[in-house]
One Martini backbone bead per residue (centre of mass of N, CA, C, O) as a GRO file, in nm:
protein
  350
    1MET     BB    1   0.226   2.896  -0.139
    2ARG     BB    2   0.061   3.011   0.148
    3PHE     BB    3  -0.258   3.008   0.313
    4PRO     BB    4  -0.486   3.105   0.488
    5PHE     BB    5  -0.765   2.953   0.588
    6ARG     BB    6  -0.985   3.150   0.470
    7LYS     BB    7  -0.859   3.171   0.189
    8ALA     BB    8  -0.881   2.872   0.122
    9LEU     BB    9  -1.189   2.859   0.139
   10LEU     BB   10  -1.244   3.066  -0.082
   11LEU     BB   11  -1.098   2.921  -0.312
   12CYS     BB   12  -1.269   2.661  -0.291
   13THR     BB   13  -1.541   2.795  -0.350
   14ILE     BB   14  -1.469   2.901  -0.629
   15ALA     BB   15  -1.400   2.624  -0.747
   16ALA     BB   16  -1.688   2.501  -0.707
   17VAL     BB   17  -1.811   2.693  -0.929
   18GLY     BB   18  -1.567   2.670  -1.175
   19THR     BB   19  -1.561   2.350  -1.173
   20GLY     BB   20  -1.617   2.023  -1.267
   21THR     BB   21  -1.531   1.855  -1.010
   22ALA     BB   22  -1.738   2.043  -0.807
   23LYS     BB   23  -2.046   2.051  -0.914
   24ALA     BB   24  -2.137   1.797  -0.707
   25GLN     BB   25  -2.169   1.991  -0.460
   26TYR     BB   26  -2.403   1.913  -0.174
   27VAL     BB   27  -2.477   2.051   0.098
   28GLY     BB   28  -2.736   1.837   0.238
   29HIS     BB   29  -2.683   1.635   0.007
   30VAL     BB   30  -2.699   1.298   0.042
   31SER     BB   31  -2.466   1.045   0.041
   32SER     BB   32  -2.503   0.680   0.025
   33PHE     BB   33  -2.375   0.362   0.181
   34VAL     BB   34  -2.430  -0.003   0.190
   35MET     BB   35  -2.242  -0.290   0.315
   36ASP     BB   36  -2.121  -0.606   0.316
   37ALA     BB   37  -1.807  -0.679   0.434
   38LYS     BB   38  -1.794  -0.991   0.354
   39THR     BB   39  -1.955  -0.997   0.057
   40GLY     BB   40  -2.023  -0.700  -0.090
   41GLN     BB   41  -2.308  -0.637  -0.056
   42VAL     BB   42  -2.550  -0.421  -0.160
   43LEU     BB   43  -2.808  -0.259   0.039
   44SER     BB   44  -2.752   0.058  -0.016
   45GLN     BB   45  -2.829   0.367  -0.218
   46THR     BB   46  -2.733   0.728  -0.258
   47ASP     BB   47  -2.558   0.879  -0.470
   48ALA     BB   48  -2.283   0.689  -0.481
   49ASP     BB   49  -2.150   0.839  -0.767
   50LEU     BB   50  -2.112   1.111  -0.642
   51GLN     BB   51  -1.903   1.363  -0.640
   52ARG     BB   52  -1.693   1.433  -0.357
   53TYR     BB   53  -1.568   1.559  -0.072
   54PRO     BB   54  -1.379   1.392   0.178
   55ALA     BB   55  -1.186   1.510   0.350
   56SER     BB   56  -1.078   1.315   0.622
   57LEU     BB   57  -1.128   1.046   0.459
   58THR     BB   58  -0.851   1.046   0.326
   59LYS     BB   59  -0.702   0.901   0.570
   60LEU     BB   60  -0.774   0.611   0.490
   61MET     BB   61  -0.551   0.591   0.271
   62THR     BB   62  -0.313   0.658   0.447
   63LEU     BB   63  -0.363   0.407   0.626
   64TYR     BB   64  -0.350   0.189   0.415
   65LEU     BB   65  -0.050   0.243   0.332
   66THR     BB   66   0.060   0.199   0.614
   67PHE     BB   67  -0.038  -0.095   0.652
   68ARG     BB   68   0.104  -0.208   0.405
   69ALA     BB   69   0.394  -0.143   0.499
   70LEU     BB   70   0.376  -0.308   0.759
   71SER     BB   71   0.307  -0.588   0.630
   72ALA     BB   72   0.583  -0.566   0.447
   73GLN     BB   73   0.817  -0.455   0.639
   74GLN     BB   74   0.903  -0.147   0.563
   75ILE     BB   75   0.787  -0.083   0.844
   76SER     BB   76   0.739   0.042   1.182
   77LEU     BB   77   0.580   0.144   1.466
   78ASP     BB   78   0.869   0.265   1.596
   79GLN     BB   79   0.923   0.443   1.374
   80GLN     BB   80   1.067   0.735   1.266
   81VAL     BB   81   0.906   1.052   1.194
   82PRO     BB   82   0.952   1.324   1.025
   83VAL     BB   83   0.918   1.684   1.070
   84SER     BB   84   0.815   1.922   0.872
   85ILE     BB   85   0.728   2.230   0.791
   86HIS     BB   86   0.486   2.152   0.620
   87ALA     BB   87   0.347   1.972   0.832
   88SER     BB   88   0.331   2.190   1.067
   89LEU     BB   89   0.140   2.394   0.874
   90GLN     BB   90  -0.107   2.261   0.909
   91GLU     BB   91  -0.420   2.267   0.956
   92PRO     BB   92  -0.663   2.226   1.145
   93SER     BB   93  -0.630   1.950   1.272
   94LYS     BB   94  -0.377   1.893   1.542
   95LEU     BB   95  -0.081   1.811   1.736
   96GLY     BB   96   0.168   2.016   1.716
   97LEU     BB   97   0.404   1.984   1.536
   98VAL     BB   98   0.759   2.005   1.520
   99PRO     BB   99   1.006   2.102   1.347
  100GLY     BB  100   1.259   1.839   1.366
  101THR     BB  101   1.092   1.629   1.471
  102ARG     BB  102   0.939   1.324   1.610
  103LEU     BB  103   0.741   1.036   1.524
  104THR     BB  104   0.566   0.765   1.529
  105VAL     BB  105   0.380   0.563   1.348
  106GLU     BB  106   0.173   0.509   1.572
  107GLN     BB  107   0.116   0.804   1.643
  108GLY     BB  108   0.009   0.873   1.364
  109ILE     BB  109  -0.228   0.683   1.362
  110LEU     BB  110  -0.365   0.795   1.621
  111GLY     BB  111  -0.395   1.088   1.514
  112LEU     BB  112  -0.598   1.007   1.286
  113VAL     BB  113  -0.827   0.832   1.446
  114THR     BB  114  -0.889   1.066   1.649
  115LYS     BB  115  -0.811   1.388   1.561
  116SER     BB  116  -0.739   1.428   1.262
  117ALA     BB  117  -0.434   1.489   1.194
  118ASN     BB  118  -0.271   1.678   0.956
  119ASP     BB  119   0.029   1.667   1.037
  120ALA     BB  120   0.047   1.357   1.057
  121ALA     BB  121  -0.043   1.292   0.769
  122CYS     BB  122   0.184   1.444   0.625
  123ALA     BB  123   0.421   1.296   0.754
  124LEU     BB  124   0.343   1.016   0.649
  125GLY     BB  125   0.336   1.090   0.350
  126GLU     BB  126   0.632   1.174   0.327
  127PHE     BB  127   0.754   0.910   0.430
  128LEU     BB  128   0.611   0.723   0.202
  129GLY     BB  129   0.696   0.949  -0.041
  130GLY     BB  130   1.002   1.038  -0.015
  131GLY     BB  131   0.933   1.352   0.093
  132ASP     BB  132   0.649   1.359  -0.087
  133GLU     BB  133   0.318   1.438  -0.097
  134VAL     BB  134   0.257   1.428  -0.398
  135ARG     BB  135   0.358   1.143  -0.440
  136PHE     BB  136   0.166   1.014  -0.238
  137ALA     BB  137  -0.097   1.094  -0.385
  138GLN     BB  138  -0.035   0.914  -0.627
  139LEU     BB  139  -0.037   0.650  -0.466
  140MET     BB  140  -0.328   0.676  -0.371
  141THR     BB  141  -0.459   0.667  -0.653
  142GLN     BB  142  -0.342   0.398  -0.741
  143GLN     BB  143  -0.475   0.236  -0.512
  144ALA     BB  144  -0.763   0.303  -0.582
  145ARG     BB  145  -0.762   0.158  -0.856
  146ALA     BB  146  -0.683  -0.126  -0.743
  147LEU     BB  147  -0.967  -0.129  -0.567
  148GLY     BB  148  -1.198   0.023  -0.763
  149MET     BB  149  -1.166   0.348  -0.739
  150SER     BB  150  -1.278   0.530  -1.014
  151ASN     BB  151  -1.384   0.825  -0.854
  152THR     BB  152  -1.085   0.881  -0.736
  153THR     BB  153  -0.890   1.167  -0.607
  154PHE     BB  154  -0.569   1.260  -0.491
  155ARG     BB  155  -0.368   1.548  -0.325
  156ASN     BB  156  -0.355   1.447  -0.021
  157ALA     BB  157  -0.321   1.314   0.317
  158SER     BB  158  -0.572   1.479   0.480
  159GLY     BB  159  -0.821   1.663   0.320
  160LEU     BB  160  -0.764   1.921   0.244
  161PRO     BB  161  -0.851   2.153   0.035
  162ASP     BB  162  -0.926   2.034  -0.306
  163PRO     BB  163  -1.082   2.047  -0.613
  164ASP     BB  164  -0.943   1.750  -0.710
  165GLN     BB  165  -1.054   1.612  -0.445
  166VAL     BB  166  -1.226   1.306  -0.496
  167THR     BB  167  -1.535   1.117  -0.434
  168THR     BB  168  -1.733   0.837  -0.314
  169ALA     BB  169  -1.936   0.637  -0.143
  170ARG     BB  170  -1.852   0.375  -0.279
  171ASP     BB  171  -1.544   0.402  -0.261
  172LEU     BB  172  -1.537   0.421   0.053
  173GLY     BB  173  -1.659   0.144   0.101
  174VAL     BB  174  -1.432  -0.013  -0.032
  175LEU     BB  175  -1.204   0.089   0.150
  176ALA     BB  176  -1.320  -0.009   0.418
  177GLN     BB  177  -1.329  -0.308   0.348
  178HIS     BB  178  -1.018  -0.332   0.304
  179LEU     BB  179  -0.928  -0.250   0.584
  180ILE     BB  180  -1.068  -0.493   0.724
  181THR     BB  181  -0.960  -0.742   0.534
  182ASP     BB  182  -0.646  -0.674   0.484
  183PHE     BB  183  -0.609  -0.538   0.808
  184PRO     BB  184  -0.702  -0.680   1.092
  185GLN     BB  185  -0.445  -0.612   1.280
  186TYR     BB  186  -0.530  -0.275   1.258
  187TYR     BB  187  -0.834  -0.209   1.319
  188HIS     BB  188  -0.829  -0.133   1.631
  189TYR     BB  189  -0.752   0.170   1.605
  190PHE     BB  190  -1.049   0.280   1.546
  191ASN     BB  191  -1.126   0.206   1.872
  192VAL     BB  192  -0.968   0.422   2.003
  193PRO     BB  193  -1.054   0.659   2.243
  194SER     BB  194  -0.746   0.720   2.340
  195PHE     BB  195  -0.437   0.923   2.375
  196TYR     BB  196  -0.104   0.985   2.441
  197PHE     BB  197   0.060   1.314   2.377
  198HIS     BB  198   0.274   1.469   2.546
  199ARG     BB  199   0.074   1.447   2.808
  200ARG     BB  200  -0.176   1.440   2.611
  201LEU     BB  201  -0.514   1.401   2.573
  202VAL     BB  202  -0.652   1.216   2.292
  203PRO     BB  203  -0.952   1.204   2.140
  204ASN     BB  204  -1.219   1.054   1.996
  205HIS     BB  205  -1.453   1.182   1.739
  206ASP     BB  206  -1.633   0.933   1.710
  207PRO     BB  207  -1.974   0.904   1.773
  208MET     BB  208  -2.049   0.595   1.714
  209LEU     BB  209  -1.898   0.454   1.953
  210LYS     BB  210  -2.135   0.586   2.164
  211LEU     BB  211  -2.416   0.530   1.991
  212TYR     BB  212  -2.364   0.247   1.833
  213ALA     BB  213  -2.431  -0.070   1.830
  214GLY     BB  214  -2.121  -0.218   1.712
  215ALA     BB  215  -1.941   0.010   1.678
  216ASP     BB  216  -1.565   0.024   1.554
  217GLY     BB  217  -1.563   0.228   1.315
  218LEU     BB  218  -1.364   0.484   1.149
  219LYS     BB  219  -1.459   0.798   1.010
  220THR     BB  220  -1.429   1.141   0.997
  221GLY     BB  221  -1.555   1.455   0.827
  222TYR     BB  222  -1.461   1.817   0.760
  223THR     BB  223  -1.592   2.078   0.555
  224VAL     BB  224  -1.755   2.329   0.419
  225VAL     BB  225  -1.776   2.198   0.119
  226ALA     BB  226  -1.847   1.893   0.221
  227GLY     BB  227  -1.927   1.857   0.500
  228ARG     BB  228  -2.057   1.585   0.672
  229ASN     BB  229  -1.860   1.298   0.727
  230LEU     BB  230  -1.898   0.922   0.714
  231VAL     BB  231  -1.742   0.617   0.837
  232THR     BB  232  -1.894   0.295   0.919
  233SER     BB  233  -1.855   0.017   1.141
  234ALA     BB  234  -2.067  -0.275   1.211
  235GLN     BB  235  -2.136  -0.536   1.462
  236ARG     BB  236  -2.390  -0.805   1.452
  237GLY     BB  237  -2.288  -1.074   1.521
  238ASN     BB  238  -2.214  -1.196   1.188
  239VAL     BB  239  -2.263  -0.893   1.103
  240ARG     BB  240  -2.097  -0.670   0.871
  241LEU     BB  241  -2.095  -0.321   0.824
  242VAL     BB  242  -2.088  -0.051   0.577
  243GLY     BB  243  -2.098   0.307   0.611
  244VAL     BB  244  -2.201   0.605   0.413
  245VAL     BB  245  -2.171   0.967   0.469
  246LEU     BB  246  -2.238   1.257   0.258
  247GLY     BB  247  -2.319   1.601   0.328
  248SER     BB  248  -2.401   1.688   0.590
  249SER     BB  249  -2.530   1.968   0.786
  250SER     BB  250  -2.472   1.797   1.055
  251ASN     BB  251  -2.372   1.604   1.312
  252GLY     BB  252  -2.647   1.489   1.397
  253GLN     BB  253  -2.747   1.408   1.118
  254ARG     BB  254  -2.517   1.217   1.052
  255SER     BB  255  -2.573   1.012   1.278
  256LEU     BB  256  -2.870   0.949   1.206
  257GLN     BB  257  -2.819   0.856   0.914
  258MET     BB  258  -2.634   0.625   0.984
  259ALA     BB  259  -2.823   0.469   1.170
  260SER     BB  260  -3.045   0.425   0.959
  261ILE     BB  261  -2.884   0.264   0.738
  262LEU     BB  262  -2.789   0.041   0.930
  263ASP     BB  263  -3.060  -0.061   1.026
  264LYS     BB  264  -3.159  -0.146   0.743
  265GLY     BB  265  -2.927  -0.341   0.688
  266PHE     BB  266  -2.976  -0.534   0.923
  267ALA     BB  267  -3.270  -0.602   0.855
  268SER     BB  268  -3.197  -0.734   0.572
  269GLU     BB  269  -3.018  -0.958   0.755
  270GLY     BB  270  -3.195  -1.031   1.025
  271VAL     BB  271  -3.137  -0.801   1.236
  272ALA     BB  272  -3.203  -0.676   1.523
  273PRO     BB  273  -3.286  -0.402   1.672
  274GLN     BB  274  -3.129  -0.108   1.830
  275PRO     BB  275  -3.080   0.128   2.038
  276LEU     BB  276  -2.958   0.405   2.117
  277LEU     BB  277  -2.723   0.502   2.362
  278HIS     BB  278  -2.806   0.804   2.283
  279PRO     BB  279  -2.909   1.101   2.229
  280VAL     BB  280  -2.974   1.313   1.930
  281ALA     BB  281  -2.912   1.611   1.791
  282PRO     BB  282  -2.992   1.719   1.469
  283ARG     BB  283  -2.870   1.995   1.558
  284THR     BB  284  -2.630   2.241   1.545
  285VAL     BB  285  -2.477   2.426   1.817
  286LEU     BB  286  -2.314   2.694   1.873
  287MET     BB  287  -2.079   2.823   2.064
  288ALA     BB  288  -2.040   3.099   2.255
  289SER     BB  289  -1.728   3.091   2.277
  290ALA     BB  290  -1.676   3.129   1.974
  291ARG     BB  291  -1.776   3.425   1.960
  292ARG     BB  292  -1.538   3.522   2.167
  293SER     BB  293  -1.326   3.458   1.982
  294ARG     BB  294  -1.050   3.575   1.814
  295ARG     BB  295  -1.091   3.363   1.571
  296GLY     BB  296  -1.385   3.340   1.511
  297GLN     BB  297  -1.467   3.211   1.219
  298HIS     BB  298  -1.300   2.958   1.248
  299GLN     BB  299  -1.459   2.841   1.501
  300MET     BB  300  -1.746   2.869   1.388
  301LEU     BB  301  -1.696   2.644   1.168
  302LEU     BB  302  -1.587   2.405   1.391
  303ALA     BB  303  -1.770   2.446   1.628
  304ALA     BB  304  -1.955   2.247   1.870
  305ALA     BB  305  -2.171   2.126   2.111
  306ARG     BB  306  -2.039   1.835   2.032
  307PRO     BB  307  -1.720   1.749   2.053
  308MET     BB  308  -1.727   1.436   1.969
  309GLU     BB  309  -1.842   1.531   1.662
  310VAL     BB  310  -1.567   1.663   1.586
  311ALA     BB  311  -1.330   1.603   1.343
  312ASP     BB  312  -1.176   1.919   1.295
  313ALA     BB  313  -1.107   2.050   1.550
  314PRO     BB  314  -0.872   2.268   1.713
  315THR     BB  315  -0.984   2.139   1.981
  316ALA     BB  316  -1.007   1.960   2.265
  317PRO     BB  317  -1.195   1.793   2.454
  318ARG     BB  318  -1.286   1.726   2.811
  319ARG     BB  319  -1.411   1.452   2.728
  320TYR     BB  320  -1.360   1.105   2.812
  321GLY     BB  321  -1.291   0.796   2.761
  322HIS     BB  322  -1.204   0.480   2.798
  323LEU     BB  323  -0.894   0.326   2.873
  324VAL     BB  324  -0.790  -0.027   2.799
  325HIS     BB  325  -0.505  -0.028   2.641
  326HIS     BB  326  -0.205  -0.132   2.478
  327THR     BB  327   0.079  -0.006   2.314
  328ALA     BB  328   0.397   0.033   2.216
  329SER     BB  329   0.396   0.384   2.257
  330VAL     BB  330   0.111   0.389   2.419
  331ARG     BB  331  -0.053   0.477   2.710
  332MET     BB  332  -0.329   0.318   2.870
  333VAL     BB  333  -0.605   0.449   3.056
  334SER     BB  334  -0.825   0.551   3.287
  335VAL     BB  335  -1.021   0.815   3.373
  336ARG     BB  336  -1.018   0.748   3.676
  337HIS     BB  337  -0.712   0.738   3.702
  338VAL     BB  338  -0.659   1.028   3.620
  339ALA     BB  339  -0.820   1.162   3.850
  340THR     BB  340  -0.658   1.038   4.083
  341ARG     BB  341  -0.381   1.158   4.003
  342ARG     BB  342  -0.462   1.454   4.016
  343ARG     BB  343  -0.537   1.455   4.321
  344ALA     BB  344  -0.229   1.354   4.385
  345GLY     BB  345  -0.031   1.532   4.182
  346HIS     BB  346  -0.018   1.391   3.903
  347HIS     BB  347   0.130   1.304   3.581
  348SER     BB  348   0.059   1.196   3.283
  349ARG     BB  349   0.204   0.979   3.038
  350GLY     BB  350   0.290   0.915   2.675
   0.00000   0.00000   0.00000
């Protein structure tokens, strides 16, 4: 049986009060973790072993298993992934996949790293799990144990609320390190600024890519009960760090907290500080348009004043970064080129 979005949030909130797995959820009380991605040395940690809800950071494990299957040549980037009714019914953020259609593995990857698409995550999970997302979640948890993520349990491929789906800042740092070191040939996907899907431009929601010098991935996450979550990797000189922030109270605070812990990490490694690439408002201001929306509470919970900082918003922002390279199934162009074609009366295709 499926529940509307707001009912699901209510059930998850009740579960957070009444179950042992969720009693350590404190939105606004931040857990953080910083490590050297090359050496594994822990540079800083705050409540790094406190179990939290991962939200869309769950998709990092979905991507890990996808990359593992690609590396083992069990699947290919251009392989077709079927879209089930179950996958198409996932709550936003989503690509709007239609049941009975297909997308490529690469399109699924891009949908996860840019828009944090829950329907694409579910479709990939079912594909890799033999048609069963529950089975895939079991594989996710097994892989977590194999990587040393002892305090993590997965229940779905997307990160949509489940009271038993928990992780820690330390475990997510370990996962990020393995994504970087185990599959360097696929890490570039986390730095893709945008991609075309069915003639629609889908932007990357990760604010650190445009905010923090040297940042080149990985993932944002947000639900009401989890707060604002973020895993970021940044490289300056020969030093690459992985930072994790869980439970921030706003998008701006999340970005500033991540910048702060990474700055301290680089300083401890003898790397000179660099200023932020643009100012960040520490508090999130809800858009007036959300108040006027017929969807009301749903968008009020998810919409923010800075669209690029919303990990799981139901609609795409209108400002896009520059698109600079090509992949096997998705054509990348520059935003200036898009504007020129629009003035000329052409439509770009994905």
